[in-house]
mmCIF file of C-alpha atoms and ligand atoms in Angstrom:
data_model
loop_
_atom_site.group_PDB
_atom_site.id
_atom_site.type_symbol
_atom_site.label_atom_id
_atom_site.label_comp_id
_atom_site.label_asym_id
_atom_site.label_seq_id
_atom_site.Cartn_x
_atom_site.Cartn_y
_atom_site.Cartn_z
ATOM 1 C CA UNK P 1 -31.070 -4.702 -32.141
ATOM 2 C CA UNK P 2 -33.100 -5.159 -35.523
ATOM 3 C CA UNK P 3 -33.159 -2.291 -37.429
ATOM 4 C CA UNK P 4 -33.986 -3.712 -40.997
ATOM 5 C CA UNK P 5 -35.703 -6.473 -42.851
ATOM 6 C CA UNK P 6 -33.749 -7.835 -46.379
ATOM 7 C CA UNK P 7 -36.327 -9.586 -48.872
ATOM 8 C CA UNK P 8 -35.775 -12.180 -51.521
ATOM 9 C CA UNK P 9 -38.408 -11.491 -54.127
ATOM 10 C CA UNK P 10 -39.176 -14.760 -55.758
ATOM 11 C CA UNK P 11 -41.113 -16.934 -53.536
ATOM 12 C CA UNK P 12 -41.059 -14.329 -50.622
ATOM 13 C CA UNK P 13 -42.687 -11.601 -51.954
ATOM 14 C CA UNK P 14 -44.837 -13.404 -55.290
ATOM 15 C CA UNK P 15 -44.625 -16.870 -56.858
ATOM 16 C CA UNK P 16 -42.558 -16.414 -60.455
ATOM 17 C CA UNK P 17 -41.598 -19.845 -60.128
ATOM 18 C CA UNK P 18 -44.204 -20.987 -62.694
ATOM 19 C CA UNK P 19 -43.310 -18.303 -64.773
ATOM 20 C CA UNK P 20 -39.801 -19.003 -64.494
ATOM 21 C CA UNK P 21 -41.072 -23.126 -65.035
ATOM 22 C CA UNK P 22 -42.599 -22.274 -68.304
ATOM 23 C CA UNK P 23 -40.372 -20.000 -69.961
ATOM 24 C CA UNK P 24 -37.522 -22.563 -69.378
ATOM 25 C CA UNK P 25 -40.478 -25.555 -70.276
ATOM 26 C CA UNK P 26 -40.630 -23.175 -73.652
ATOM 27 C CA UNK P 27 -37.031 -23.221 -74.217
ATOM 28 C CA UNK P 28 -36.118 -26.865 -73.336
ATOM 29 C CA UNK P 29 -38.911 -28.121 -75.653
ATOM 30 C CA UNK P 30 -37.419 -26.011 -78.755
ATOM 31 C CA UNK P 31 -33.935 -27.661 -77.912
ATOM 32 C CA UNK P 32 -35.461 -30.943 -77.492
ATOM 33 C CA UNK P 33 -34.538 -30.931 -73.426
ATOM 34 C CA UNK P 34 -36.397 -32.670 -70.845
ATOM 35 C CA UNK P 35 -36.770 -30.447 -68.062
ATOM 36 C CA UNK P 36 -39.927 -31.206 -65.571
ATOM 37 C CA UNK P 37 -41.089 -29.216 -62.471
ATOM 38 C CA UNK P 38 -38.463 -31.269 -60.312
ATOM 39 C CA UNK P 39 -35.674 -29.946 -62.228
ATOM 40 C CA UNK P 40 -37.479 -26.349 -61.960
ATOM 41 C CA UNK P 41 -37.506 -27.080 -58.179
ATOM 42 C CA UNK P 42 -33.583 -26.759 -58.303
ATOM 43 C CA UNK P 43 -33.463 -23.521 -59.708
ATOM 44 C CA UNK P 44 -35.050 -21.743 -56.817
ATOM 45 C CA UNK P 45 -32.739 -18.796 -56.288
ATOM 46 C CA UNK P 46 -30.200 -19.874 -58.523
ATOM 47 C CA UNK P 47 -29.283 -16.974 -61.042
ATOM 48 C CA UNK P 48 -30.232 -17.145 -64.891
ATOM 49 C CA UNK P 49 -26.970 -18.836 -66.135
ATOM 50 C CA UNK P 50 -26.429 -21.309 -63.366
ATOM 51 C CA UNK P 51 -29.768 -22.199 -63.973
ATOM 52 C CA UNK P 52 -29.678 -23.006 -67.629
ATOM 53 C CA UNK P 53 -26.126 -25.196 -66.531
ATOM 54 C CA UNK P 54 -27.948 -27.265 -64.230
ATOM 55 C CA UNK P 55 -30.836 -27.760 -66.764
ATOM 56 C CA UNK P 56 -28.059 -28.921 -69.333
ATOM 57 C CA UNK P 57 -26.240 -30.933 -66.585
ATOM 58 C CA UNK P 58 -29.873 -32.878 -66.438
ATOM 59 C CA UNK P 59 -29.761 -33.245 -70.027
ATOM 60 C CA UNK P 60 -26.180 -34.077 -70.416
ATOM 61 C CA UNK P 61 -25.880 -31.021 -72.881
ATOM 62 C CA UNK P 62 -22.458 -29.327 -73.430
ATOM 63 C CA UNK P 63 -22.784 -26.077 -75.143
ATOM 64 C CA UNK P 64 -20.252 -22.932 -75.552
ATOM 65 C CA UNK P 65 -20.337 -19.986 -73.651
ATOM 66 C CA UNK P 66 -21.697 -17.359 -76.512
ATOM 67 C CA UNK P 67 -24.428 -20.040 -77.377
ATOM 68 C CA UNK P 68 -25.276 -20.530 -73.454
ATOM 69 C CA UNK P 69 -25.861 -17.006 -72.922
ATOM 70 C CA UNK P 70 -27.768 -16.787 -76.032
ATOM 71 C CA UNK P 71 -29.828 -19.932 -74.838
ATOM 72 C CA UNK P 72 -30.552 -17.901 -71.412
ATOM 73 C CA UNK P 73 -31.149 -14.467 -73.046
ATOM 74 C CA UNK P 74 -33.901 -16.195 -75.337
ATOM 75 C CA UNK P 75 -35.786 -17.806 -72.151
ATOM 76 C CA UNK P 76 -35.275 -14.483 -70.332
ATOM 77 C CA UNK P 77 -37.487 -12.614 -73.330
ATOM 78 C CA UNK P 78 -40.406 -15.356 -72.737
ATOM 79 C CA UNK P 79 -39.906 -14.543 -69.085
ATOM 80 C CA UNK P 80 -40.049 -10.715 -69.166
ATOM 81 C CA UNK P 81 -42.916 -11.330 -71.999
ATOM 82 C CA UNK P 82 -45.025 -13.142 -69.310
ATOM 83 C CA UNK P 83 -44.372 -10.844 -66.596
ATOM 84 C CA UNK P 84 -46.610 -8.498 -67.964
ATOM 85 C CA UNK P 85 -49.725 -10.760 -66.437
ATOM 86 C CA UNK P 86 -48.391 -10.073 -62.876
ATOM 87 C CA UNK P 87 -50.882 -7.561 -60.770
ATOM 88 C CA UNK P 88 -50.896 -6.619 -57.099
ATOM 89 C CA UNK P 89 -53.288 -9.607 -56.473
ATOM 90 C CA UNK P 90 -50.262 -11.679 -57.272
ATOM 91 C CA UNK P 91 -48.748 -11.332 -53.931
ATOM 92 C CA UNK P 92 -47.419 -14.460 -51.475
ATOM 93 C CA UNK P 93 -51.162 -14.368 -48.781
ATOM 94 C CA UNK P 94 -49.168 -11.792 -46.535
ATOM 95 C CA UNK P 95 -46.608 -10.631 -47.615
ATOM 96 C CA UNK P 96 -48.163 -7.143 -48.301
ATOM 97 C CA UNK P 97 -49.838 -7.297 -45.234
ATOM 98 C CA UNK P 98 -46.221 -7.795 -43.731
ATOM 99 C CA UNK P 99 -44.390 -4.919 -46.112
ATOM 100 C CA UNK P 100 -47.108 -2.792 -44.577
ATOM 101 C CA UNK P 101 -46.755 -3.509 -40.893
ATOM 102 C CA UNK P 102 -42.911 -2.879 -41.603
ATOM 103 C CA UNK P 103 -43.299 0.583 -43.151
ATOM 104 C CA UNK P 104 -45.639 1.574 -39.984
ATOM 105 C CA UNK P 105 -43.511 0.917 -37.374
ATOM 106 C CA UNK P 106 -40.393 2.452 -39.270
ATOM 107 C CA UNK P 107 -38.156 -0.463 -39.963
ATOM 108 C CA UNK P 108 -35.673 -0.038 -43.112
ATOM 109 C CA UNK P 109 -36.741 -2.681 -45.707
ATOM 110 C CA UNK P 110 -34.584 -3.822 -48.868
ATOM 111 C CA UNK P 111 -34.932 -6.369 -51.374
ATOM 112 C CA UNK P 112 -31.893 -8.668 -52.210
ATOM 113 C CA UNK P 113 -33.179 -10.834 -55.035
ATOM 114 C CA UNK P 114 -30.948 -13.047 -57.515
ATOM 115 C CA UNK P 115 -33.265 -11.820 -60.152
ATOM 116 C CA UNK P 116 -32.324 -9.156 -62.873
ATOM 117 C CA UNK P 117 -36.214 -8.592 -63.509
ATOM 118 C CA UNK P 118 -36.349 -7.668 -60.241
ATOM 119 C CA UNK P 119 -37.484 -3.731 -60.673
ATOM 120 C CA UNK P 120 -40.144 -5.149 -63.286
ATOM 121 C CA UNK P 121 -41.866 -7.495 -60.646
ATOM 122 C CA UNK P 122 -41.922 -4.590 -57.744
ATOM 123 C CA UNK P 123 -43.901 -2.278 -60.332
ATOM 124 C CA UNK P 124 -46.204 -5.268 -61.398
ATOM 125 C CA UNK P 125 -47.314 -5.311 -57.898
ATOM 126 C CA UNK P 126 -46.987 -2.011 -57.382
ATOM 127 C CA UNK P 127 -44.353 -3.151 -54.653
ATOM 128 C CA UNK P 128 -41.534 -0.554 -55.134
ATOM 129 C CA UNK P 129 -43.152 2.526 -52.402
ATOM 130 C CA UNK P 130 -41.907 -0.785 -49.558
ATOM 131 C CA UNK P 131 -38.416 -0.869 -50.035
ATOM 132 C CA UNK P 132 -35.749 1.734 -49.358
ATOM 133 C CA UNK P 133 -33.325 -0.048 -51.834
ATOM 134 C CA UNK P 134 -33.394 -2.234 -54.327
ATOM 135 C CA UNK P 135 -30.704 -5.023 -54.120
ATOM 136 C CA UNK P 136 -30.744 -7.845 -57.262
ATOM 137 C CA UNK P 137 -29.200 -9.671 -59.673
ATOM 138 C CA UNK P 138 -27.707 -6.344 -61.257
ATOM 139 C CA UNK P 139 -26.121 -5.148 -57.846
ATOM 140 C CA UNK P 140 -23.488 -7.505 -57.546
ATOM 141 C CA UNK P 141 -21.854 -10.348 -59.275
ATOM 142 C CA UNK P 142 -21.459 -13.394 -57.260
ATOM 143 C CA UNK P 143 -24.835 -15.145 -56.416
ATOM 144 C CA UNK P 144 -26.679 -16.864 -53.468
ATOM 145 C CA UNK P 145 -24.753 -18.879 -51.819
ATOM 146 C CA UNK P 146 -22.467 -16.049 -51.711
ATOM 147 C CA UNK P 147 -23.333 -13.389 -48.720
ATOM 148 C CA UNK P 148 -23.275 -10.370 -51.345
ATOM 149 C CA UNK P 149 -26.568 -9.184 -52.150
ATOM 150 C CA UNK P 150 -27.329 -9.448 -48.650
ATOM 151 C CA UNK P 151 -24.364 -7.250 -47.919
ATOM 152 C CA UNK P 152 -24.937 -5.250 -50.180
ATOM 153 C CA UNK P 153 -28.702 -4.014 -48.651
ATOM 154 C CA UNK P 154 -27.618 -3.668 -45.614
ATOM 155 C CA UNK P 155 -24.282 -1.513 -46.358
ATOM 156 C CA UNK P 156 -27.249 0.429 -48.581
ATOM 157 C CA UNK P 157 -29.577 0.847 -45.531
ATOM 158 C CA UNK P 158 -26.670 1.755 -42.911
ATOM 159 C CA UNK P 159 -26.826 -1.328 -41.333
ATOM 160 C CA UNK P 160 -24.614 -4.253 -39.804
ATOM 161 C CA UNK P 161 -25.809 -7.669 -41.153
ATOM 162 C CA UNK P 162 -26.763 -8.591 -36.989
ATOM 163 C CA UNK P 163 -29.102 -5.632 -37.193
ATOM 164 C CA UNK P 164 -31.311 -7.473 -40.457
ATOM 165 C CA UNK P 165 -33.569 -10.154 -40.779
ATOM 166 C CA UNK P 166 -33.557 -11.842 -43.639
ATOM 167 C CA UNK P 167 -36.656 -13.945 -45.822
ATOM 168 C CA UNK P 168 -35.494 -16.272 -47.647
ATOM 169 C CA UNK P 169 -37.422 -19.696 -49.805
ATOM 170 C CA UNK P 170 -34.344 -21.190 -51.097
ATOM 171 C CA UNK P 171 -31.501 -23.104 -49.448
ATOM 172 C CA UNK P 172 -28.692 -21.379 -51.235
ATOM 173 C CA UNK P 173 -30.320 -17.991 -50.077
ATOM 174 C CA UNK P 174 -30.533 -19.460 -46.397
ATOM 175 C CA UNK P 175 -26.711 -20.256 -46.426
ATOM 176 C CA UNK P 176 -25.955 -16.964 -48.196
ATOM 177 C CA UNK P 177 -28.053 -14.664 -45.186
ATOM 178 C CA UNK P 178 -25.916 -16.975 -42.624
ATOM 179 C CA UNK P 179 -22.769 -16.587 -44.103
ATOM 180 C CA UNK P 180 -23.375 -12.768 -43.993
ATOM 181 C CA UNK P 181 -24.102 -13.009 -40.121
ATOM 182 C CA UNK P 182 -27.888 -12.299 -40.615
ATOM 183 C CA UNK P 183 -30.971 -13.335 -38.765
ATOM 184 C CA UNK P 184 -32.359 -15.832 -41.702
ATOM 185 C CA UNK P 185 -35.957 -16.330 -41.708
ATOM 186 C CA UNK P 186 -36.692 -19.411 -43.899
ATOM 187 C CA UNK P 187 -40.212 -19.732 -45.674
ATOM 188 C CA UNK P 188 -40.585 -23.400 -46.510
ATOM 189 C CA UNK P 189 -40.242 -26.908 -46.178
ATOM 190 C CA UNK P 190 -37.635 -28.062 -43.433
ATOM 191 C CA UNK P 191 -35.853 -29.994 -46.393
ATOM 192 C CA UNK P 192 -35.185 -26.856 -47.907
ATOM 193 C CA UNK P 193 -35.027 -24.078 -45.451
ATOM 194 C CA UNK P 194 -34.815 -26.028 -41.655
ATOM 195 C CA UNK P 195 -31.175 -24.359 -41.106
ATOM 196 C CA UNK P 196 -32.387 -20.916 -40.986
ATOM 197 C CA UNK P 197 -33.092 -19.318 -37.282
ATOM 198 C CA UNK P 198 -36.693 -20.119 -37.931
ATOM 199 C CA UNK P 199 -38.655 -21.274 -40.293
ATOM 200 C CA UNK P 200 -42.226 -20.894 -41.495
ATOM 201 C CA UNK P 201 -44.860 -22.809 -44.000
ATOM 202 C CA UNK P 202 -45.885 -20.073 -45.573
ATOM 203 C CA UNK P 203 -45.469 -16.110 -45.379
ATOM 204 C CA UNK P 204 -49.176 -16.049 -44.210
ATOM 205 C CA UNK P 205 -47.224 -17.531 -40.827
ATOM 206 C CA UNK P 206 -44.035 -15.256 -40.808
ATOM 207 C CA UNK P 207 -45.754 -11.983 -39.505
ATOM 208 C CA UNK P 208 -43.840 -9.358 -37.779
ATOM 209 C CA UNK P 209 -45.338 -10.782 -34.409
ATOM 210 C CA UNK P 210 -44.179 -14.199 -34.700
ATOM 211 C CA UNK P 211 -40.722 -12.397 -35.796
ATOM 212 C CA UNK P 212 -40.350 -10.565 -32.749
ATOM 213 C CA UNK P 213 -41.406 -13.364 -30.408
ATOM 214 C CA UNK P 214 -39.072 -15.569 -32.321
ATOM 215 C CA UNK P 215 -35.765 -13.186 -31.697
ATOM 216 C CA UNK P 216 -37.072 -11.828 -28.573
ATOM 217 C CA UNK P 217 -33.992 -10.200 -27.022
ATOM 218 C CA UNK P 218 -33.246 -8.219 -30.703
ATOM 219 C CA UNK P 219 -36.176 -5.771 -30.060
HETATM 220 C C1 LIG V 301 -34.348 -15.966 -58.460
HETATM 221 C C2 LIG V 301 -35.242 -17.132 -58.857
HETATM 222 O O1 LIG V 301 -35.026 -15.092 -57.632
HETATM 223 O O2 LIG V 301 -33.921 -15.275 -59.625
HETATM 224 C C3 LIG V 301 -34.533 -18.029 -59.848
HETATM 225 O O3 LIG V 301 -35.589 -17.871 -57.681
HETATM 226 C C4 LIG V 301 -34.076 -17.209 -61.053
HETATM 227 O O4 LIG V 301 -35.377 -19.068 -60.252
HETATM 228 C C5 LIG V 301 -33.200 -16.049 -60.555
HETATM 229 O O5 LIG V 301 -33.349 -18.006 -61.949
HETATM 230 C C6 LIG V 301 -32.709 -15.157 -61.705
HETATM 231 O O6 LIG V 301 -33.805 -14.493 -62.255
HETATM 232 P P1 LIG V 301 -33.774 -13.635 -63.603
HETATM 233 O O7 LIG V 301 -35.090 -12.903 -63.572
HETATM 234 O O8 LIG V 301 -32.613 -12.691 -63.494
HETATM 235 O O9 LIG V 301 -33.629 -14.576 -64.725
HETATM 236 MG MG1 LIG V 302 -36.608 -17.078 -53.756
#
């Protein structure tokens, strides 16, 4: 039976992916990178440093470690910086409405988010009060595709990974819910997200009716 609902945050729950486009867009223009909203489109749910790898893969940059991590911790400051514009009309259209219906009919709700900024986006929406744990880039150390933070909510909520659905935007966080044994709920294009259990356009779609009817028997 479901029990509890696991979130990714970026592109579930709120759109940072313009945020995260123009910090990096910041970045790769003081290094002299190209880097376009394609290459941005490869990042979704892809942690900080893999991210700033695949952006020097595209440039065929090789750079070492200490300078990397310097690179990443610079675009991370214009990232945090621009966070501050986030407010609780900045929601996905319904997720909230979603988080809400969740909370009323008792499920157990975490977030399992690739994203170290994670607690600074919840409060920006005013989003913590919907989640019983917090599960993000800080929690564990090996990313989306890897099963982990996924794990890791549901061992936090008391939970087997067959008793959580999962929300996920980005392909490596649909093969990370699956390889945990979770119910993944893909929000996307089928290119990106058609080998979760279902999949949805938008959040707007993925309501906790169309949930239930979806994995009927789990109820
Ligand atoms: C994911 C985003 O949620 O978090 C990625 O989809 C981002 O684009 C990753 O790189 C890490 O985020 P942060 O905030 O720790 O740099
Ligand atoms: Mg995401």
């Amino acid at each position: 039976m479901i029990k509890g609902f696991i979130f990714d945050l970026d592109g579930v729950i709120t759109d940072t992916a313009e945020l995260h486009f123009l910090a990096w867009k910041a970045l790769a223009d003081e290094m002299g990178w190209n880097f376009d909203r394609e290459v941005n489109e490869k990042l979704r749910g892809v942690s900080r440093l893999d991210s700033i790898g695949i952006i020097m893969d595209h440039n065929a940059v090789n750079l070492p470690e200490k300078e990397v991590v310097e690179l990443a911790t610079k675009k991370n400051e214009i990232y945090v910086a621009s966070l501050n514009q986030i407010t609780p009309e900045d929601y996905l259209p319904g997720a909230r409405e979603l988080l809400t219906h969740l909370r009323q009919e008792g499920f157990k709700v975490a977030l399992g988010s690739a994203s170290k900024n994670s607690t600074k986006v919840l409060a920006q929406l005013d989003a913590t009060k919907y989640f019983d744990v917090i599960g993000d880039g800080n929690s564990v150390s090996k990313s989306k595709p890897a099963p982990d933070i996924f794990l890791f909510g549901a061992e936090k909520l008391e939970l087997k990974p067959e008793e959580c659905v999962v929300y996920e935007d980005a392909e490596s966080g649909v093969d990370a819910a699956k390889a945990g044994g979770f119910h993944a709920v893909g929000i996307g294009p089928k290119e990106r997200v058609g080998h979760a259990d279902v999949r949805f356009d938008d959040m707007k779609q993925a309501t906790l009716f169309e949930v239930k009817s979806h994995f009927k028997d789990l109820f």
